[in-house]
Amino acid sequence: MARIMALVVRRRKLAILKQASSIFIGFDDRRAYRLISFRCSVKPGCGLGLFPPRPWRGWESGCLGVLRRGGAPSSKRVENLDDDYSLAMAESIVRSIERLTVSPETGLPDAEVVEAVCAKVRGGVADGASSAQKALRFLATRWMKNMLCLNRDLAHAAVIATKGALLAEDAFACLLYTSDAADEEDSVD
């Protein structure tokens, strides 16, 4: 039953991405996971088969994937690690699109659909880390050649800058620790 539900959700996301005129992606690393999300423009009445039906908004959004990061230790030199990590980050985003296109019959991704979806990506956003920004540049130059807008997520800087001040206030400290505990409790190994 879970596989059938996953297949239906994947097909709905793929239908949205196929009919989109432009796509904007975002990604964020949180502890051991990478969340890859999207927002795209859609035409009215494109019949996405969403349940329950909702009025046309002009856009749809969703999650392309949640990936577990990790791997074997590397023996590479320090100066090569940043490029390697950024390239691996970019490749993981393309892999998440490939996973959406995998045919249940053949088990293979549809390369034409992957290329078409990548061609519709017009922008991306990631946190301010140099590796994340470099991953956006890799995506724009290798796979998503129509990506024109590379953005830095300024919300990360605001959270980092204000976290200490919020912890000093008892009311906010309680909320922050509750949120961290919920993150740990909801995480999946």
JSON list of C-alpha atoms in Angstrom, two decimals:
[
{"chain": "A", "resi": 1, "resn": "MET", "atom": "CA", "xyz": [0.00, 0.00, 0.00]},
{"chain": "A", "resi": 2, "resn": "ALA", "atom": "CA", "xyz": [2.81, 2.41, 0.87]},
{"chain": "A", "resi": 3, "resn": "ARG", "atom": "CA", "xyz": [4.48, 1.74, -2.51]},
{"chain": "A", "resi": 4, "resn": "ILE", "atom": "CA", "xyz": [1.24, 2.50, -4.33]},
{"chain": "A", "resi": 5, "resn": "MET", "atom": "CA", "xyz": [0.82, 5.75, -2.41]},
{"chain": "A", "resi": 6, "resn": "ALA", "atom": "CA", "xyz": [4.44, 6.71, -3.14]},
{"chain": "A", "resi": 7, "resn": "LEU", "atom": "CA", "xyz": [3.90, 6.00, -6.83]},
{"chain": "A", "resi": 8, "resn": "VAL", "atom": "CA", "xyz": [0.78, 8.19, -6.92]},
{"chain": "A", "resi": 9, "resn": "VAL", "atom": "CA", "xyz": [2.55, 11.07, -5.15]},
{"chain": "A", "resi": 10, "resn": "ARG", "atom": "CA", "xyz": [5.56, 10.75, -7.46]},
{"chain": "A", "resi": 11, "resn": "ARG", "atom": "CA", "xyz": [3.35, 10.78, -10.57]},
{"chain": "A", "resi": 12, "resn": "ARG", "atom": "CA", "xyz": [1.50, 13.88, -9.35]},
{"chain": "A", "resi": 13, "resn": "LYS", "atom": "CA", "xyz": [4.77, 15.72, -8.74]},
{"chain": "A", "resi": 14, "resn": "LEU", "atom": "CA", "xyz": [6.03, 14.66, -12.14]},
{"chain": "A", "resi": 15, "resn": "ALA", "atom": "CA", "xyz": [2.80, 15.84, -13.82]},
{"chain": "A", "resi": 16, "resn": "ILE", "atom": "CA", "xyz": [3.23, 19.23, -12.14]},
{"chain": "A", "resi": 17, "resn": "LEU", "atom": "CA", "xyz": [6.87, 19.52, -13.24]},
{"chain": "A", "resi": 18, "resn": "LYS", "atom": "CA", "xyz": [6.10, 18.41, -16.81]},
{"chain": "A", "resi": 19, "resn": "GLN", "atom": "CA", "xyz": [3.37, 21.03, -17.22]},
{"chain": "A", "resi": 20, "resn": "ALA", "atom": "CA", "xyz": [5.26, 23.84, -15.53]},
{"chain": "A", "resi": 21, "resn": "SER", "atom": "CA", "xyz": [6.51, 26.73, -17.60]},
{"chain": "A", "resi": 22, "resn": "SER", "atom": "CA", "xyz": [9.26, 27.58, -15.12]},
{"chain": "A", "resi": 23, "resn": "ILE", "atom": "CA", "xyz": [10.66, 25.94, -11.99]},
{"chain": "A", "resi": 24, "resn": "PHE", "atom": "CA", "xyz": [12.55, 27.35, -9.02]},
{"chain": "A", "resi": 25, "resn": "ILE", "atom": "CA", "xyz": [14.46, 24.95, -6.76]},
{"chain": "A", "resi": 26, "resn": "GLY", "atom": "CA", "xyz": [15.79, 25.27, -3.25]},
{"chain": "A", "resi": 27, "resn": "PHE", "atom": "CA", "xyz": [17.89, 23.03, -1.07]},
{"chain": "A", "resi": 28, "resn": "ASP", "atom": "CA", "xyz": [19.07, 23.00, 2.49]},
{"chain": "A", "resi": 29, "resn": "ASP", "atom": "CA", "xyz": [21.24, 20.67, 4.52]},
{"chain": "A", "resi": 30, "resn": "ARG", "atom": "CA", "xyz": [19.94, 20.01, 8.02]},
{"chain": "A", "resi": 31, "resn": "ARG", "atom": "CA", "xyz": [22.05, 17.69, 10.11]},
{"chain": "A", "resi": 32, "resn": "ALA", "atom": "CA", "xyz": [22.36, 14.44, 8.13]},
{"chain": "A", "resi": 33, "resn": "TYR", "atom": "CA", "xyz": [19.66, 15.27, 5.57]},
{"chain": "A", "resi": 34, "resn": "ARG", "atom": "CA", "xyz": [19.30, 17.40, 2.45]},
{"chain": "A", "resi": 35, "resn": "LEU", "atom": "CA", "xyz": [15.84, 18.77, 1.63]},
{"chain": "A", "resi": 36, "resn": "ILE", "atom": "CA", "xyz": [15.26, 19.65, -2.03]},
{"chain": "A", "resi": 37, "resn": "SER", "atom": "CA", "xyz": [12.09, 21.60, -2.74]},
{"chain": "A", "resi": 38, "resn": "PHE", "atom": "CA", "xyz": [10.50, 23.23, -5.77]},
{"chain": "A", "resi": 39, "resn": "ARG", "atom": "CA", "xyz": [7.97, 25.87, -6.75]},
{"chain": "A", "resi": 40, "resn": "CYS", "atom": "CA", "xyz": [6.76, 26.21, -10.31]},
{"chain": "A", "resi": 41, "resn": "SER", "atom": "CA", "xyz": [4.28, 28.14, -12.41]},
{"chain": "A", "resi": 42, "resn": "VAL", "atom": "CA", "xyz": [1.38, 26.21, -13.92]},
{"chain": "A", "resi": 43, "resn": "LYS", "atom": "CA", "xyz": [-1.30, 27.10, -16.42]},
{"chain": "A", "resi": 44, "resn": "PRO", "atom": "CA", "xyz": [-4.95, 27.23, -15.38]},
{"chain": "A", "resi": 45, "resn": "GLY", "atom": "CA", "xyz": [-6.92, 24.02, -15.84]},
{"chain": "A", "resi": 46, "resn": "CYS", "atom": "CA", "xyz": [-3.92, 21.84, -16.59]},
{"chain": "A", "resi": 47, "resn": "GLY", "atom": "CA", "xyz": [-5.62, 18.88, -14.91]},
{"chain": "A", "resi": 48, "resn": "LEU", "atom": "CA", "xyz": [-3.00, 17.89, -12.35]},
{"chain": "A", "resi": 49, "resn": "GLY", "atom": "CA", "xyz": [-5.36, 15.45, -10.67]},
{"chain": "A", "resi": 50, "resn": "LEU", "atom": "CA", "xyz": [-4.86, 16.92, -7.22]},
{"chain": "A", "resi": 51, "resn": "PHE", "atom": "CA", "xyz": [-7.13, 15.67, -4.49]},
{"chain": "A", "resi": 52, "resn": "PRO", "atom": "CA", "xyz": [-8.99, 17.42, -3.09]},
{"chain": "A", "resi": 53, "resn": "PRO", "atom": "CA", "xyz": [-9.39, 19.77, -6.08]},
{"chain": "A", "resi": 54, "resn": "ARG", "atom": "CA", "xyz": [-8.47, 23.35, -5.31]},
{"chain": "A", "resi": 55, "resn": "PRO", "atom": "CA", "xyz": [-8.81, 26.63, -7.15]},
{"chain": "A", "resi": 56, "resn": "TRP", "atom": "CA", "xyz": [-6.05, 27.59, -9.54]},
{"chain": "A", "resi": 57, "resn": "ARG", "atom": "CA", "xyz": [-3.28, 29.56, -7.81]},
{"chain": "A", "resi": 58, "resn": "GLY", "atom": "CA", "xyz": [-0.87, 29.92, -10.69]},
{"chain": "A", "resi": 59, "resn": "TRP", "atom": "CA", "xyz": [1.82, 27.92, -8.94]},
{"chain": "A", "resi": 60, "resn": "GLU", "atom": "CA", "xyz": [2.47, 24.59, -7.25]},
{"chain": "A", "resi": 61, "resn": "SER", "atom": "CA", "xyz": [5.20, 23.60, -4.85]},
{"chain": "A", "resi": 62, "resn": "GLY", "atom": "CA", "xyz": [6.49, 20.48, -3.22]},
{"chain": "A", "resi": 63, "resn": "CYS", "atom": "CA", "xyz": [9.41, 18.36, -2.17]},
{"chain": "A", "resi": 64, "resn": "LEU", "atom": "CA", "xyz": [11.69, 16.88, -4.82]},
{"chain": "A", "resi": 65, "resn": "GLY", "atom": "CA", "xyz": [13.46, 14.73, -2.30]},
{"chain": "A", "resi": 66, "resn": "VAL", "atom": "CA", "xyz": [14.90, 14.24, 1.14]},
{"chain": "A", "resi": 67, "resn": "LEU", "atom": "CA", "xyz": [18.31, 12.65, 0.91]},
{"chain": "A", "resi": 68, "resn": "ARG", "atom": "CA", "xyz": [20.48, 11.23, 3.63]},
{"chain": "A", "resi": 69, "resn": "ARG", "atom": "CA", "xyz": [23.98, 12.65, 3.39]},
{"chain": "A", "resi": 70, "resn": "GLY", "atom": "CA", "xyz": [27.09, 10.71, 4.25]},
{"chain": "A", "resi": 71, "resn": "GLY", "atom": "CA", "xyz": [29.57, 8.32, 2.76]},
{"chain": "A", "resi": 72, "resn": "ALA", "atom": "CA", "xyz": [33.03, 6.92, 3.21]},
{"chain": "A", "resi": 73, "resn": "PRO", "atom": "CA", "xyz": [35.86, 9.18, 4.34]},
{"chain": "A", "resi": 74, "resn": "SER", "atom": "CA", "xyz": [37.86, 10.69, 1.51]},
{"chain": "A", "resi": 75, "resn": "SER", "atom": "CA", "xyz": [41.61, 10.63, 1.00]},
{"chain": "A", "resi": 76, "resn": "LYS", "atom": "CA", "xyz": [41.53, 13.76, -1.20]},
{"chain": "A", "resi": 77, "resn": "ARG", "atom": "CA", "xyz": [43.44, 16.94, -0.49]},
{"chain": "A", "resi": 78, "resn": "VAL", "atom": "CA", "xyz": [41.73, 19.78, 1.40]},
{"chain": "A", "resi": 79, "resn": "GLU", "atom": "CA", "xyz": [41.74, 22.17, -1.56]},
{"chain": "A", "resi": 80, "resn": "ASN", "atom": "CA", "xyz": [39.73, 19.66, -3.67]},
{"chain": "A", "resi": 81, "resn": "LEU", "atom": "CA", "xyz": [37.12, 18.86, -1.03]},
{"chain": "A", "resi": 82, "resn": "ASP", "atom": "CA", "xyz": [35.00, 22.01, -1.48]},
{"chain": "A", "resi": 83, "resn": "ASP", "atom": "CA", "xyz": [34.66, 21.48, -5.25]},
{"chain": "A", "resi": 84, "resn": "ASP", "atom": "CA", "xyz": [33.98, 17.77, -4.77]},
{"chain": "A", "resi": 85, "resn": "TYR", "atom": "CA", "xyz": [31.35, 18.42, -2.10]},
{"chain": "A", "resi": 86, "resn": "SER", "atom": "CA", "xyz": [29.66, 21.12, -4.21]},
{"chain": "A", "resi": 87, "resn": "LEU", "atom": "CA", "xyz": [29.60, 18.88, -7.26]},
{"chain": "A", "resi": 88, "resn": "ALA", "atom": "CA", "xyz": [28.17, 15.99, -5.21]},
{"chain": "A", "resi": 89, "resn": "MET", "atom": "CA", "xyz": [25.53, 18.36, -3.85]},
{"chain": "A", "resi": 90, "resn": "ALA", "atom": "CA", "xyz": [24.55, 19.42, -7.39]},
{"chain": "A", "resi": 91, "resn": "GLU", "atom": "CA", "xyz": [24.49, 15.80, -8.59]},
{"chain": "A", "resi": 92, "resn": "SER", "atom": "CA", "xyz": [22.17, 14.86, -5.71]},
{"chain": "A", "resi": 93, "resn": "ILE", "atom": "CA", "xyz": [19.64, 17.43, -6.91]},
{"chain": "A", "resi": 94, "resn": "VAL", "atom": "CA", "xyz": [19.70, 16.01, -10.43]},
{"chain": "A", "resi": 95, "resn": "ARG", "atom": "CA", "xyz": [19.38, 12.48, -8.97]},
{"chain": "A", "resi": 96, "resn": "SER", "atom": "CA", "xyz": [16.25, 13.54, -7.08]},
{"chain": "A", "resi": 97, "resn": "ILE", "atom": "CA", "xyz": [14.69, 14.61, -10.41]},
{"chain": "A", "resi": 98, "resn": "GLU", "atom": "CA", "xyz": [15.80, 11.32, -11.99]},
{"chain": "A", "resi": 99, "resn": "ARG", "atom": "CA", "xyz": [14.13, 9.37, -9.16]},
{"chain": "A", "resi": 100, "resn": "LEU", "atom": "CA", "xyz": [10.81, 11.06, -9.94]},
{"chain": "A", "resi": 101, "resn": "THR", "atom": "CA", "xyz": [10.99, 9.84, -13.54]},
{"chain": "A", "resi": 102, "resn": "VAL", "atom": "CA", "xyz": [11.79, 6.18, -12.81]},
{"chain": "A", "resi": 103, "resn": "SER", "atom": "CA", "xyz": [9.38, 3.89, -14.63]},
{"chain": "A", "resi": 104, "resn": "PRO", "atom": "CA", "xyz": [7.78, 1.24, -12.38]},
{"chain": "A", "resi": 105, "resn": "GLU", "atom": "CA", "xyz": [7.93, -1.21, -15.31]},
{"chain": "A", "resi": 106, "resn": "THR", "atom": "CA", "xyz": [11.60, -0.82, -16.27]},
{"chain": "A", "resi": 107, "resn": "GLY", "atom": "CA", "xyz": [13.09, 0.69, -13.12]},
{"chain": "A", "resi": 108, "resn": "LEU", "atom": "CA", "xyz": [14.98, 3.21, -15.27]},
{"chain": "A", "resi": 109, "resn": "PRO", "atom": "CA", "xyz": [14.74, 7.01, -15.28]},
{"chain": "A", "resi": 110, "resn": "ASP", "atom": "CA", "xyz": [13.33, 8.75, -18.35]},
{"chain": "A", "resi": 111, "resn": "ALA", "atom": "CA", "xyz": [16.29, 10.81, -19.60]},
{"chain": "A", "resi": 112, "resn": "GLU", "atom": "CA", "xyz": [14.12, 12.96, -21.90]},
{"chain": "A", "resi": 113, "resn": "VAL", "atom": "CA", "xyz": [11.83, 14.00, -19.04]},
{"chain": "A", "resi": 114, "resn": "VAL", "atom": "CA", "xyz": [14.82, 14.71, -16.77]},
{"chain": "A", "resi": 115, "resn": "GLU", "atom": "CA", "xyz": [16.32, 16.93, -19.48]},
{"chain": "A", "resi": 116, "resn": "ALA", "atom": "CA", "xyz": [12.98, 18.69, -20.06]},
{"chain": "A", "resi": 117, "resn": "VAL", "atom": "CA", "xyz": [12.49, 19.37, -16.33]},
{"chain": "A", "resi": 118, "resn": "CYS", "atom": "CA", "xyz": [16.08, 20.61, -15.95]},
{"chain": "A", "resi": 119, "resn": "ALA", "atom": "CA", "xyz": [15.56, 22.94, -18.94]},
{"chain": "A", "resi": 120, "resn": "LYS", "atom": "CA", "xyz": [12.60, 24.57, -17.14]},
{"chain": "A", "resi": 121, "resn": "VAL", "atom": "CA", "xyz": [14.58, 25.46, -14.02]},
{"chain": "A", "resi": 122, "resn": "ARG", "atom": "CA", "xyz": [15.02, 29.23, -13.99]},
{"chain": "A", "resi": 123, "resn": "GLY", "atom": "CA", "xyz": [16.36, 29.81, -10.49]},
{"chain": "A", "resi": 124, "resn": "GLY", "atom": "CA", "xyz": [17.69, 28.30, -7.32]},
{"chain": "A", "resi": 125, "resn": "VAL", "atom": "CA", "xyz": [18.20, 29.21, -3.70]},
{"chain": "A", "resi": 126, "resn": "ALA", "atom": "CA", "xyz": [20.55, 27.77, -1.09]},
{"chain": "A", "resi": 127, "resn": "ASP", "atom": "CA", "xyz": [22.04, 28.91, 2.19]},
{"chain": "A", "resi": 128, "resn": "GLY", "atom": "CA", "xyz": [25.06, 31.17, 2.25]},
{"chain": "A", "resi": 129, "resn": "ALA", "atom": "CA", "xyz": [27.66, 28.41, 2.54]},
{"chain": "A", "resi": 130, "resn": "SER", "atom": "CA", "xyz": [30.22, 28.64, -0.23]},
{"chain": "A", "resi": 131, "resn": "SER", "atom": "CA", "xyz": [29.71, 24.97, -1.13]},
{"chain": "A", "resi": 132, "resn": "ALA", "atom": "CA", "xyz": [25.94, 25.45, -1.56]},
{"chain": "A", "resi": 133, "resn": "GLN", "atom": "CA", "xyz": [26.41, 28.54, -3.70]},
{"chain": "A", "resi": 134, "resn": "LYS", "atom": "CA", "xyz": [29.01, 26.70, -5.77]},
{"chain": "A", "resi": 135, "resn": "ALA", "atom": "CA", "xyz": [26.55, 23.80, -6.20]},
{"chain": "A", "resi": 136, "resn": "LEU", "atom": "CA", "xyz": [24.05, 26.27, -7.70]},
{"chain": "A", "resi": 137, "resn": "ARG", "atom": "CA", "xyz": [26.73, 27.38, -10.16]},
{"chain": "A", "resi": 138, "resn": "PHE", "atom": "CA", "xyz": [27.46, 23.74, -11.08]},
{"chain": "A", "resi": 139, "resn": "LEU", "atom": "CA", "xyz": [23.75, 23.19, -11.72]},
{"chain": "A", "resi": 140, "resn": "ALA", "atom": "CA", "xyz": [23.52, 26.32, -13.88]},
{"chain": "A", "resi": 141, "resn": "THR", "atom": "CA", "xyz": [26.52, 25.41, -16.00]},
{"chain": "A", "resi": 142, "resn": "ARG", "atom": "CA", "xyz": [26.10, 21.65, -16.37]},
{"chain": "A", "resi": 143, "resn": "TRP", "atom": "CA", "xyz": [22.49, 20.50, -16.09]},
{"chain": "A", "resi": 144, "resn": "MET", "atom": "CA", "xyz": [20.14, 23.46, -15.79]},
{"chain": "A", "resi": 145, "resn": "LYS", "atom": "CA", "xyz": [21.48, 25.80, -18.44]},
{"chain": "A", "resi": 146, "resn": "ASN", "atom": "CA", "xyz": [18.40, 28.08, -18.29]},
{"chain": "A", "resi": 147, "resn": "MET", "atom": "CA", "xyz": [18.96, 28.82, -14.60]},
{"chain": "A", "resi": 148, "resn": "LEU", "atom": "CA", "xyz": [19.35, 32.58, -14.49]},
{"chain": "A", "resi": 149, "resn": "CYS", "atom": "CA", "xyz": [18.79, 33.45, -10.86]},
{"chain": "A", "resi": 150, "resn": "LEU", "atom": "CA", "xyz": [21.09, 32.08, -8.14]},
{"chain": "A", "resi": 151, "resn": "ASN", "atom": "CA", "xyz": [20.01, 33.27, -4.70]},
{"chain": "A", "resi": 152, "resn": "ARG", "atom": "CA", "xyz": [21.41, 33.16, -1.19]},
{"chain": "A", "resi": 153, "resn": "ASP", "atom": "CA", "xyz": [18.87, 32.29, 1.52]},
{"chain": "A", "resi": 154, "resn": "LEU", "atom": "CA", "xyz": [19.22, 35.24, 3.88]},
{"chain": "A", "resi": 155, "resn": "ALA", "atom": "CA", "xyz": [16.96, 33.64, 6.48]},
{"chain": "A", "resi": 156, "resn": "HIS", "atom": "CA", "xyz": [19.85, 31.41, 7.55]},
{"chain": "A", "resi": 157, "resn": "ALA", "atom": "CA", "xyz": [21.93, 34.45, 8.44]},
{"chain": "A", "resi": 158, "resn": "ALA", "atom": "CA", "xyz": [19.05, 35.93, 10.44]},
{"chain": "A", "resi": 159, "resn": "VAL", "atom": "CA", "xyz": [18.58, 32.71, 12.42]},
{"chain": "A", "resi": 160, "resn": "ILE", "atom": "CA", "xyz": [22.29, 32.46, 13.20]},
{"chain": "A", "resi": 161, "resn": "ALA", "atom": "CA", "xyz": [22.54, 36.13, 14.18]},
{"chain": "A", "resi": 162, "resn": "THR", "atom": "CA", "xyz": [19.53, 36.06, 16.51]},
{"chain": "A", "resi": 163, "resn": "LYS", "atom": "CA", "xyz": [19.79, 32.58, 18.03]},
{"chain": "A", "resi": 164, "resn": "GLY", "atom": "CA", "xyz": [21.99, 33.69, 20.94]},
{"chain": "A", "resi": 165, "resn": "ALA", "atom": "CA", "xyz": [19.69, 36.60, 21.75]},
{"chain": "A", "resi": 166, "resn": "LEU", "atom": "CA", "xyz": [16.64, 34.35, 21.62]},
{"chain": "A", "resi": 167, "resn": "LEU", "atom": "CA", "xyz": [18.25, 31.80, 23.93]},
{"chain": "A", "resi": 168, "resn": "ALA", "atom": "CA", "xyz": [18.80, 34.55, 26.51]},
{"chain": "A", "resi": 169, "resn": "GLU", "atom": "CA", "xyz": [15.03, 35.08, 26.71]},
{"chain": "A", "resi": 170, "resn": "ASP", "atom": "CA", "xyz": [13.39, 32.23, 28.66]},
{"chain": "A", "resi": 171, "resn": "ALA", "atom": "CA", "xyz": [10.18, 32.21, 26.60]},
{"chain": "A", "resi": 172, "resn": "PHE", "atom": "CA", "xyz": [12.06, 31.75, 23.32]},
{"chain": "A", "resi": 173, "resn": "ALA", "atom": "CA", "xyz": [14.65, 29.34, 24.71]},
{"chain": "A", "resi": 174, "resn": "CYS", "atom": "CA", "xyz": [11.86, 26.94, 25.64]},
{"chain": "A", "resi": 175, "resn": "LEU", "atom": "CA", "xyz": [10.49, 27.09, 22.08]},
{"chain": "A", "resi": 176, "resn": "LEU", "atom": "CA", "xyz": [13.89, 26.59, 20.47]},
{"chain": "A", "resi": 177, "resn": "TYR", "atom": "CA", "xyz": [14.72, 23.56, 22.60]},
{"chain": "A", "resi": 178, "resn": "THR", "atom": "CA", "xyz": [11.28, 22.07, 21.97]},
{"chain": "A", "resi": 179, "resn": "SER", "atom": "CA", "xyz": [11.83, 22.52, 18.23]},
{"chain": "A", "resi": 180, "resn": "ASP", "atom": "CA", "xyz": [15.25, 20.83, 18.39]},
{"chain": "A", "resi": 181, "resn": "ALA", "atom": "CA", "xyz": [13.79, 17.95, 20.39]},
{"chain": "A", "resi": 182, "resn": "ALA", "atom": "CA", "xyz": [11.00, 17.55, 17.84]},
{"chain": "A", "resi": 183, "resn": "ASP", "atom": "CA", "xyz": [13.56, 17.51, 15.02]},
{"chain": "A", "resi": 184, "resn": "GLU", "atom": "CA", "xyz": [15.49, 14.74, 16.78]},
{"chain": "A", "resi": 185, "resn": "GLU", "atom": "CA", "xyz": [12.32, 12.79, 17.54]},
{"chain": "A", "resi": 186, "resn": "ASP", "atom": "CA", "xyz": [11.00, 13.07, 13.97]},
{"chain": "A", "resi": 187, "resn": "SER", "atom": "CA", "xyz": [14.27, 12.17, 12.29]},
{"chain": "A", "resi": 188, "resn": "VAL", "atom": "CA", "xyz": [14.58, 8.83, 10.52]},
{"chain": "A", "resi": 189, "resn": "ASP", "atom": "CA", "xyz": [17.75, 6.75, 10.41]}
]
